[in-house]
PDB file of C-alpha atoms and ligand atoms in Angstrom:
ATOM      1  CA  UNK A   1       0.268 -13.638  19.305  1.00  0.00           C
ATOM      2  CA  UNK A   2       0.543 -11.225  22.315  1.00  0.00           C
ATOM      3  CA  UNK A   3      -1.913  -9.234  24.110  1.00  0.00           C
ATOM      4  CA  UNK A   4      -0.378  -6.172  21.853  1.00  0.00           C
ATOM      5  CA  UNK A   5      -0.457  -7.890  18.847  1.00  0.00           C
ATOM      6  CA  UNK A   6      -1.792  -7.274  15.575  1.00  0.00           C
ATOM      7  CA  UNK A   7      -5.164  -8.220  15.128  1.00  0.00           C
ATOM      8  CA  UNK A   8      -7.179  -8.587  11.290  1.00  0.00           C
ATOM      9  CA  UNK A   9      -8.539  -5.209  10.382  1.00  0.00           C
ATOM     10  CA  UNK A  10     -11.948  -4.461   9.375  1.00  0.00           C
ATOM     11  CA  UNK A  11     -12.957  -1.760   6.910  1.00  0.00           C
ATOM     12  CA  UNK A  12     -16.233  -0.671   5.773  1.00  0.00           C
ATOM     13  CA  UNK A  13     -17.083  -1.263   1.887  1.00  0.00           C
ATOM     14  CA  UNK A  14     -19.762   0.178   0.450  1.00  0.00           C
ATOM     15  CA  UNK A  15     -20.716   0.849   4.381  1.00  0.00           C
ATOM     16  CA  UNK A  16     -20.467  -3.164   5.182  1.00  0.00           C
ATOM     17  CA  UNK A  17     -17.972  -4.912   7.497  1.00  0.00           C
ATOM     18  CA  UNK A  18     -15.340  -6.460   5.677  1.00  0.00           C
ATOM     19  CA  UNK A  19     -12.590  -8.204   7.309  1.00  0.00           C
ATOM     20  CA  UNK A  20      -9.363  -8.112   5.686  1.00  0.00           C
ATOM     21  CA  UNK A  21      -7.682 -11.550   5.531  1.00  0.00           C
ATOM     22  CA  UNK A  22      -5.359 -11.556   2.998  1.00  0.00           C
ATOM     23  CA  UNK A  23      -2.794 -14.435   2.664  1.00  0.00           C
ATOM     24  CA  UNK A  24      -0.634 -11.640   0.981  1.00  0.00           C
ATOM     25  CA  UNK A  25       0.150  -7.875   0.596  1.00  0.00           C
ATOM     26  CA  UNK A  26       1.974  -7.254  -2.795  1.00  0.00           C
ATOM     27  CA  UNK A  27       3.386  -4.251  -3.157  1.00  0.00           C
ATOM     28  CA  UNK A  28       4.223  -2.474  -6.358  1.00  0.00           C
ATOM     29  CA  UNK A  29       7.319  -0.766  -6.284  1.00  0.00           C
ATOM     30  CA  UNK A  30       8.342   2.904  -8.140  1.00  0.00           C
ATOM     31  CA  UNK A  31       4.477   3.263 -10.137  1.00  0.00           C
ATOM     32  CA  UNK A  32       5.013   6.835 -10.249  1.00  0.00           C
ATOM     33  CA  UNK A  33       7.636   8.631 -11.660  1.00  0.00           C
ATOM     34  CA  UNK A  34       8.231  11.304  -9.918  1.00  0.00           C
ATOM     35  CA  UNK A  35       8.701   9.267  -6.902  1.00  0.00           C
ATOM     36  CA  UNK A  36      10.969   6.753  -8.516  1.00  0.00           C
ATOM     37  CA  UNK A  37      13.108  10.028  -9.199  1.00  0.00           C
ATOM     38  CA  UNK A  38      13.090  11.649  -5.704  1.00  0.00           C
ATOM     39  CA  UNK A  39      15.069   8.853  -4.848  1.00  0.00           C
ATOM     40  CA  UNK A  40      16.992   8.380  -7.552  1.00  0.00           C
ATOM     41  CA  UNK A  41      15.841   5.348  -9.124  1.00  0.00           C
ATOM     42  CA  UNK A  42      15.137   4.247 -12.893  1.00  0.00           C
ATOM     43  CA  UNK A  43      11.389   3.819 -13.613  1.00  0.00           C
ATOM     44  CA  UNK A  44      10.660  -0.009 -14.378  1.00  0.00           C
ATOM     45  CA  UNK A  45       9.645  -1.406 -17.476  1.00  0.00           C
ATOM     46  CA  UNK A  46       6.964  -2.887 -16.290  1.00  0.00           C
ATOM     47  CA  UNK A  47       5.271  -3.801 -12.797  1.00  0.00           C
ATOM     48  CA  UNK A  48       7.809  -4.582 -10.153  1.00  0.00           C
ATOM     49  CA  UNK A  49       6.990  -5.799  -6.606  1.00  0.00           C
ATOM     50  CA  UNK A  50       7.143  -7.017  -3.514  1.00  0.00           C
ATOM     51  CA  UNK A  51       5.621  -8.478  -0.497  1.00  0.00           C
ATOM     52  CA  UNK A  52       4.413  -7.223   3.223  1.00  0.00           C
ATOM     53  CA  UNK A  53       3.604  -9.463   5.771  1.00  0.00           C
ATOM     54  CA  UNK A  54      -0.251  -9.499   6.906  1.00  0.00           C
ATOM     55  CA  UNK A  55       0.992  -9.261   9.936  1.00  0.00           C
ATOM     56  CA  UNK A  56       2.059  -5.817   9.728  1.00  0.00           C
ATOM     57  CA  UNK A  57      -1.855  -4.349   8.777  1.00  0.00           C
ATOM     58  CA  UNK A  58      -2.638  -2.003  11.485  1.00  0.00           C
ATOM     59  CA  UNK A  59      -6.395  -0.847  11.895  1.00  0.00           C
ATOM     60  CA  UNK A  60      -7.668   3.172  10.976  1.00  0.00           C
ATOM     61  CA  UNK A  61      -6.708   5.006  14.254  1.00  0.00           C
ATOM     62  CA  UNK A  62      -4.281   2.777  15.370  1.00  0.00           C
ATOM     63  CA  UNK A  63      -0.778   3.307  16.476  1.00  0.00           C
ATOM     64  CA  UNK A  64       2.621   3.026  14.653  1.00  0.00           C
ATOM     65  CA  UNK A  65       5.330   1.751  16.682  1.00  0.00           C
ATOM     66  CA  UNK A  66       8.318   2.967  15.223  1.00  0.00           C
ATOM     67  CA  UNK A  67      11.005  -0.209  15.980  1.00  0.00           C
ATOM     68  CA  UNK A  68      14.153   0.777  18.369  1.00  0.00           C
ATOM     69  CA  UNK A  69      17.236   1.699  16.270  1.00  0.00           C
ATOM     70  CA  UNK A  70      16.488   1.206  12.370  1.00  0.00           C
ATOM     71  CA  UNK A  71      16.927   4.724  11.411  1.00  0.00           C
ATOM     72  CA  UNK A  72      14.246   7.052   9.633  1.00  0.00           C
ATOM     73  CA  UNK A  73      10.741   5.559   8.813  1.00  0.00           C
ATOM     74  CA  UNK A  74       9.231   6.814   6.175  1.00  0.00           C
ATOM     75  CA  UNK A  75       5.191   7.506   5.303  1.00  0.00           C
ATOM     76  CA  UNK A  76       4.155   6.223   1.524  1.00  0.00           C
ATOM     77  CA  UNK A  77       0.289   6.880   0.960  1.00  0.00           C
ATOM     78  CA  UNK A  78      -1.145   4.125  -1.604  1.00  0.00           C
ATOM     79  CA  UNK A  79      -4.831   3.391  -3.237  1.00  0.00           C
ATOM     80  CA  UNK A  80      -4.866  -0.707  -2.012  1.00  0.00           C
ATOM     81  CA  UNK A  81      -7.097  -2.934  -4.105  1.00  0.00           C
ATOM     82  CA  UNK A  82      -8.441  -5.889  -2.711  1.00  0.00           C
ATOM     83  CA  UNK A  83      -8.933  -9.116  -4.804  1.00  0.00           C
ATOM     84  CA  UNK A  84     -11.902 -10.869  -4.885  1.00  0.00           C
ATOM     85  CA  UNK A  85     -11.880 -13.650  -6.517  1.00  0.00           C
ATOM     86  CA  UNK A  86      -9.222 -16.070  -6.779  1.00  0.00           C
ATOM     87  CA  UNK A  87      -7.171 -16.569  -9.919  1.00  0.00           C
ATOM     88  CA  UNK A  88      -3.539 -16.955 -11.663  1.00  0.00           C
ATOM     89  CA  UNK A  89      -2.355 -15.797 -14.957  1.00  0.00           C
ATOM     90  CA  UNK A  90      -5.766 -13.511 -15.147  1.00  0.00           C
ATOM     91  CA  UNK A  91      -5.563 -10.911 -18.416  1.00  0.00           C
ATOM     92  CA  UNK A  92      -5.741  -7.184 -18.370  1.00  0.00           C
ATOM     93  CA  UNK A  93      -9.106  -7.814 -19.505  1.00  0.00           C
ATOM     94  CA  UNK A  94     -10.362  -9.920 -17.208  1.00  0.00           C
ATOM     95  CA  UNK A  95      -8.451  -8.195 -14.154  1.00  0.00           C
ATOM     96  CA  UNK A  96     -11.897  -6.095 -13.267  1.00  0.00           C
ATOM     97  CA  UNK A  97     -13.791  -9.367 -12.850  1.00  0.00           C
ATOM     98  CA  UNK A  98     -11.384 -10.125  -9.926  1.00  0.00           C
ATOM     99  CA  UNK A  99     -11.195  -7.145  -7.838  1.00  0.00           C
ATOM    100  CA  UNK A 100     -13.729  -6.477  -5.008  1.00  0.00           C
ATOM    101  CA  UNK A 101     -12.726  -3.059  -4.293  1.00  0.00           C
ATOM    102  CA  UNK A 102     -10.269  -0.528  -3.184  1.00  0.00           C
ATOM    103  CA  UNK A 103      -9.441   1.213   0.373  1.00  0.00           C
ATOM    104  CA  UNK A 104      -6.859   3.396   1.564  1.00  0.00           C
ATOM    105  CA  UNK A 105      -3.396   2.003   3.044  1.00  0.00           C
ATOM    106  CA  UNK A 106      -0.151   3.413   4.129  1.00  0.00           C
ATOM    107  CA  UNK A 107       3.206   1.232   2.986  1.00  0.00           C
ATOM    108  CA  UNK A 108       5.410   2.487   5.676  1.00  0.00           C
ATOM    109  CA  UNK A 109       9.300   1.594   5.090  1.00  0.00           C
ATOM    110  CA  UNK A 110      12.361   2.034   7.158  1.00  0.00           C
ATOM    111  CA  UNK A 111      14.186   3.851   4.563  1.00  0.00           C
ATOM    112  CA  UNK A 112      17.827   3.510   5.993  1.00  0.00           C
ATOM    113  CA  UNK A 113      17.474  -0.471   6.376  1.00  0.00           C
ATOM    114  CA  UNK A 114      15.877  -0.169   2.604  1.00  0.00           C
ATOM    115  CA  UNK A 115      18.769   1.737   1.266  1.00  0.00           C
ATOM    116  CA  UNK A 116      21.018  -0.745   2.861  1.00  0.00           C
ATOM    117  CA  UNK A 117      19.147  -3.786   1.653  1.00  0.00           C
ATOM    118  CA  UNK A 118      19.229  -2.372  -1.802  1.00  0.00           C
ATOM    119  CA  UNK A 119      23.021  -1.200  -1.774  1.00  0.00           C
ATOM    120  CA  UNK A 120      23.502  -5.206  -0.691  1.00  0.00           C
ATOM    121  CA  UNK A 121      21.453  -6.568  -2.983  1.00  0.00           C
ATOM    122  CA  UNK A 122      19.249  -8.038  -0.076  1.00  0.00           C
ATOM    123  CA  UNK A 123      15.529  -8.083   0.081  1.00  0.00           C
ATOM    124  CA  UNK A 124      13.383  -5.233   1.567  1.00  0.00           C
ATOM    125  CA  UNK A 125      10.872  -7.457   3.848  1.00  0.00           C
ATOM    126  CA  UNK A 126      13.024  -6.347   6.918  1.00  0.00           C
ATOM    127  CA  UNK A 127      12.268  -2.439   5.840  1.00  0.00           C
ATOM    128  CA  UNK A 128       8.711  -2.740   5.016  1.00  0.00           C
ATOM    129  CA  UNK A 129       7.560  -5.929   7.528  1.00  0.00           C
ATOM    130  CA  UNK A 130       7.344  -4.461  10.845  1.00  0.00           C
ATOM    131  CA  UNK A 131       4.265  -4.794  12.640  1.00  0.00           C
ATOM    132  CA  UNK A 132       1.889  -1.830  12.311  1.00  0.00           C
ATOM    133  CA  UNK A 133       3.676  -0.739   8.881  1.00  0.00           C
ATOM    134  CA  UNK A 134       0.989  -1.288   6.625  1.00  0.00           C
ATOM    135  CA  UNK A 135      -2.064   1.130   7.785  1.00  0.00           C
ATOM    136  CA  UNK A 136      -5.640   0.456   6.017  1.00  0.00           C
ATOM    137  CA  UNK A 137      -8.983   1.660   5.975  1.00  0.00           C
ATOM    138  CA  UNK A 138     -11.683   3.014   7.672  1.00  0.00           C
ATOM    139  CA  UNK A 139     -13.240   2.879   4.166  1.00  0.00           C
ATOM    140  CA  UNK A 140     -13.562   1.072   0.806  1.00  0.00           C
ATOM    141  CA  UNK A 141     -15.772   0.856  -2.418  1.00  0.00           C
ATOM    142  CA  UNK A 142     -15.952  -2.127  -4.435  1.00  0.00           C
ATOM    143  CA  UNK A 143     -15.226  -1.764  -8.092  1.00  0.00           C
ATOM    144  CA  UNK A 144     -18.958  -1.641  -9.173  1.00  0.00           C
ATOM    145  CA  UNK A 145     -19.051   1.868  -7.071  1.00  0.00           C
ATOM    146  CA  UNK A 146     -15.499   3.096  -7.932  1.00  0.00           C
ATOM    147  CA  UNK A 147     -13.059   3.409 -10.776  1.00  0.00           C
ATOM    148  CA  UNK A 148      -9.781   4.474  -9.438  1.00  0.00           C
ATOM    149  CA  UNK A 149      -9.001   6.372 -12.380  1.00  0.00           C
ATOM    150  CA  UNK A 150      -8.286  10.144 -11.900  1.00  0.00           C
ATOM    151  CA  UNK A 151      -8.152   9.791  -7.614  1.00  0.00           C
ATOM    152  CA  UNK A 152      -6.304  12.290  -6.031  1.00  0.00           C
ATOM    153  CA  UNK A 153      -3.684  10.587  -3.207  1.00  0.00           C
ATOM    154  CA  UNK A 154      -2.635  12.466  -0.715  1.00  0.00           C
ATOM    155  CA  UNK A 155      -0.781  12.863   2.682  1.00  0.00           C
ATOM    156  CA  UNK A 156      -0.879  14.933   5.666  1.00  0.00           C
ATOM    157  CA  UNK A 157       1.438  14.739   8.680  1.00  0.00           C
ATOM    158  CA  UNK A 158       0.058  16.988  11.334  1.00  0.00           C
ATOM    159  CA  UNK A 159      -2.131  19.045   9.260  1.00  0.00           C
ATOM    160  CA  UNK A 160       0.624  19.691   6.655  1.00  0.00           C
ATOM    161  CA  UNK A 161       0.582  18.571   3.378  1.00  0.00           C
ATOM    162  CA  UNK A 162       3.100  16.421   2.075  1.00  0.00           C
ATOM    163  CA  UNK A 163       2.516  13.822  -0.618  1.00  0.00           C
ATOM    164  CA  UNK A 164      -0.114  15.376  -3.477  1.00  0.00           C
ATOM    165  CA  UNK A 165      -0.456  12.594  -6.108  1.00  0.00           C
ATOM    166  CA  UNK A 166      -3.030  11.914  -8.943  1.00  0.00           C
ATOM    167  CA  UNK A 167      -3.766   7.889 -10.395  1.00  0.00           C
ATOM    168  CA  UNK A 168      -4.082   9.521 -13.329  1.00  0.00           C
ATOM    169  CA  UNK A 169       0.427   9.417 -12.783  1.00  0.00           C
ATOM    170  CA  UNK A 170       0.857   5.660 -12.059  1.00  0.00           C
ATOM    171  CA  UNK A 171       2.660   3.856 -14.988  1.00  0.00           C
ATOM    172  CA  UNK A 172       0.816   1.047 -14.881  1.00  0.00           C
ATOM    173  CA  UNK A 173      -2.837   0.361 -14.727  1.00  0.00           C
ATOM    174  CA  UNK A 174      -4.270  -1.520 -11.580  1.00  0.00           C
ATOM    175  CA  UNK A 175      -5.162  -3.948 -14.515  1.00  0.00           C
ATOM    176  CA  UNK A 176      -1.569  -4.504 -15.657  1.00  0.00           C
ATOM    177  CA  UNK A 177      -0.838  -4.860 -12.473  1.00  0.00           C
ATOM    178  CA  UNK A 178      -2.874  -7.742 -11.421  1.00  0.00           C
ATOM    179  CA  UNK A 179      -2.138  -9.311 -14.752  1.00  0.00           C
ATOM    180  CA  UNK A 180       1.688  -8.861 -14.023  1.00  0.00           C
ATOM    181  CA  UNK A 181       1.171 -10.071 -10.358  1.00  0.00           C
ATOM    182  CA  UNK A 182      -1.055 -13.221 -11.457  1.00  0.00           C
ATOM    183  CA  UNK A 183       1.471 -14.213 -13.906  1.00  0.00           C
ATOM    184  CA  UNK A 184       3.849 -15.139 -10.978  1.00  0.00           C
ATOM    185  CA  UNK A 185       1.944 -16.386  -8.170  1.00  0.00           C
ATOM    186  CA  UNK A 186      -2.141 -16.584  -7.401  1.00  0.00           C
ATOM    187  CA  UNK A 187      -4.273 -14.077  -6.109  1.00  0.00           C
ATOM    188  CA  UNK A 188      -6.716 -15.450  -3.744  1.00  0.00           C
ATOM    189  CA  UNK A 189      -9.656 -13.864  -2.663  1.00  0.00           C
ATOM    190  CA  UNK A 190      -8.923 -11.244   0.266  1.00  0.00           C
ATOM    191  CA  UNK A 191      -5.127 -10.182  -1.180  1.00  0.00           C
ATOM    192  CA  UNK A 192      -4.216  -6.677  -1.270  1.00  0.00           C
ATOM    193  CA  UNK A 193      -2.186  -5.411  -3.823  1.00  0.00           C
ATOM    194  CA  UNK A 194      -0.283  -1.469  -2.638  1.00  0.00           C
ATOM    195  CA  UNK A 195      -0.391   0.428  -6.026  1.00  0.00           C
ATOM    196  CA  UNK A 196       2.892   2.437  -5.383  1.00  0.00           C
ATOM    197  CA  UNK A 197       3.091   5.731  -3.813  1.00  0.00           C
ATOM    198  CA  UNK A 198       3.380   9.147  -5.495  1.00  0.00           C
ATOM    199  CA  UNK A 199       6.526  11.533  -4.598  1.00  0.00           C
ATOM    200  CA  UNK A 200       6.805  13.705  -1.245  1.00  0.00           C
ATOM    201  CA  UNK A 201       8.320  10.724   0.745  1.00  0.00           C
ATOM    202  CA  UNK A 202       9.394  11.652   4.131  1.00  0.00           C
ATOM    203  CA  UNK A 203      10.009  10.774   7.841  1.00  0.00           C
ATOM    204  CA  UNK A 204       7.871  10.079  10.865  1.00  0.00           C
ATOM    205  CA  UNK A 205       8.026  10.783  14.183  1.00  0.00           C
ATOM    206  CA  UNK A 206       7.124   9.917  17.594  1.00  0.00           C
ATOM    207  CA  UNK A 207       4.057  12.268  18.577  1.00  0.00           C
ATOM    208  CA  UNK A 208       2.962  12.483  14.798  1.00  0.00           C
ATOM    209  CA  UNK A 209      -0.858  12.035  13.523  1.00  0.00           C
ATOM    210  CA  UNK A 210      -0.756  11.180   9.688  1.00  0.00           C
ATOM    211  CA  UNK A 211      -3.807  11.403   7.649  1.00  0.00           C
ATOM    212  CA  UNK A 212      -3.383   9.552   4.331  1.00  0.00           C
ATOM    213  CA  UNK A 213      -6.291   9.863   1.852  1.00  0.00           C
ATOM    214  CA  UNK A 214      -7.374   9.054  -1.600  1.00  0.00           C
ATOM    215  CA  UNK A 215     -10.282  10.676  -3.192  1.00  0.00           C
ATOM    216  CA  UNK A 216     -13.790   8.615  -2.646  1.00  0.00           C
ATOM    217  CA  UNK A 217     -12.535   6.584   0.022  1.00  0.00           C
ATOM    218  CA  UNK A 218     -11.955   9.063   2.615  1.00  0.00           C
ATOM    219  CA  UNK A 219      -9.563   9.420   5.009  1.00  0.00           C
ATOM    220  CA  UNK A 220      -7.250   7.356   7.001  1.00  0.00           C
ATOM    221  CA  UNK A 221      -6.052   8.422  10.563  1.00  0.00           C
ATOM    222  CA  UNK A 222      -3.483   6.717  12.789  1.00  0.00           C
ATOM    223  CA  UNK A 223      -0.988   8.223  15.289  1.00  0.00           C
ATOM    224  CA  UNK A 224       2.850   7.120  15.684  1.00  0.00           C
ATOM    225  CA  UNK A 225       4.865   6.181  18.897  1.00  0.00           C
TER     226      UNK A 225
HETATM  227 MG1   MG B   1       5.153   1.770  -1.389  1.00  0.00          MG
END
């Protein structure tokens, strides 16, 4: 690790330091409709992911470094969940029992090398593994305080709005989708799953301040270069 590197967040749950150390970010992939449609893509039968680096977490008020010549990078706003207890092949039922709590995170993605992974049939973890590209924080509830039913999601980029979402629209409950996700590979304590984003996808760019917020867990602030 460099000077510059990145360094384990730490978010405040319930207004008590929690440092994030998961051994895996598992992202769900088209959740909501309308965003699977802005880009022209079916809606999926049933949870569909994939993974993010931990290396790529980036505290609240930190700064995006945009990578040297990989074409547009996009903004995705996402309620994260964070898994508290350890388990595999864990039932909708049981899925509440191992979830901590819930915090705010940005699933950045370098659309152009995305579109070209896709149109390849490659994987994505180029697009969505740079360093900085997964935002989180300052704030999170655990479960006990918060159901993430009905939460408005939402994105500003320099004061404008542009992603208005509800998780009252995902097509899959956070409980299917640690069910789903546990049925391939374990959840240890500390994981995040990214719940998907809802539509108003759009680029970043040098100079801007994004503010990415879900309802109850405040507001996320970080600045890109
Ligand atoms: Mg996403």
């Amino acid at each position: 690790m460099t000077q510059n590197g990145p360094k384990r967040p730490t978010i405040l749950m319930d207004g008590t330091p929690y440092e994030l150390h998961p051994s895996k970010i598992v992202c769900l992939l088209r959740s909501y409709a309308a965003h699977a449609k802005e880009l022209n893509n079916p809606v999926p039968e049933r949870p569909r992911f994939f993974l993010k680096p931990p290396s790529s977490l980036l505290e609240d008020h930190g700064t995006v470094v945009l990578p040297d010549g990989v074409g547009p990078v996009h903004h995705e706003v996402e309620l994260a969940v964070i898994i508290g207890k350890r388990g595999n092949r864990i039932t909708e039922t049981l899925a509440g029992d191992h979830i901590l709590g819930y915090t705010v995170m940005l699933d950045l993605t370098a659309r152009e090398l995305q579109d070209e992974a896709r149109s390849k049939g490659l994987p994505w973890t180029e697009a969505k593994g740079y360093d900085t590209f997964a935002p989180v924080g300052p704030l999170g509830a655990t479960r006990a305080r918060y159901d993430w039913r009905g939460r408005r999601v939402h994105l500003k980029v320099n004061g404008t709005l542009k992603q208005d979402g509800n998780t009252d629209m995902l097509l899959f409950t956070v409980e299917q989708m640690v069910s789903r996700i546990s049925s391939v590979m374990t959840l240890e304590e500390g994981d995040i799953i990214l719940t998907g984003t809802p539509a108003g996808v759009g680029p970043i760019q040098h100079g801007d301040r994004l503010e990415a917020s879900v309802d109850g867990l405040g507001t996320l602030e970080v600045t890109v270069r």
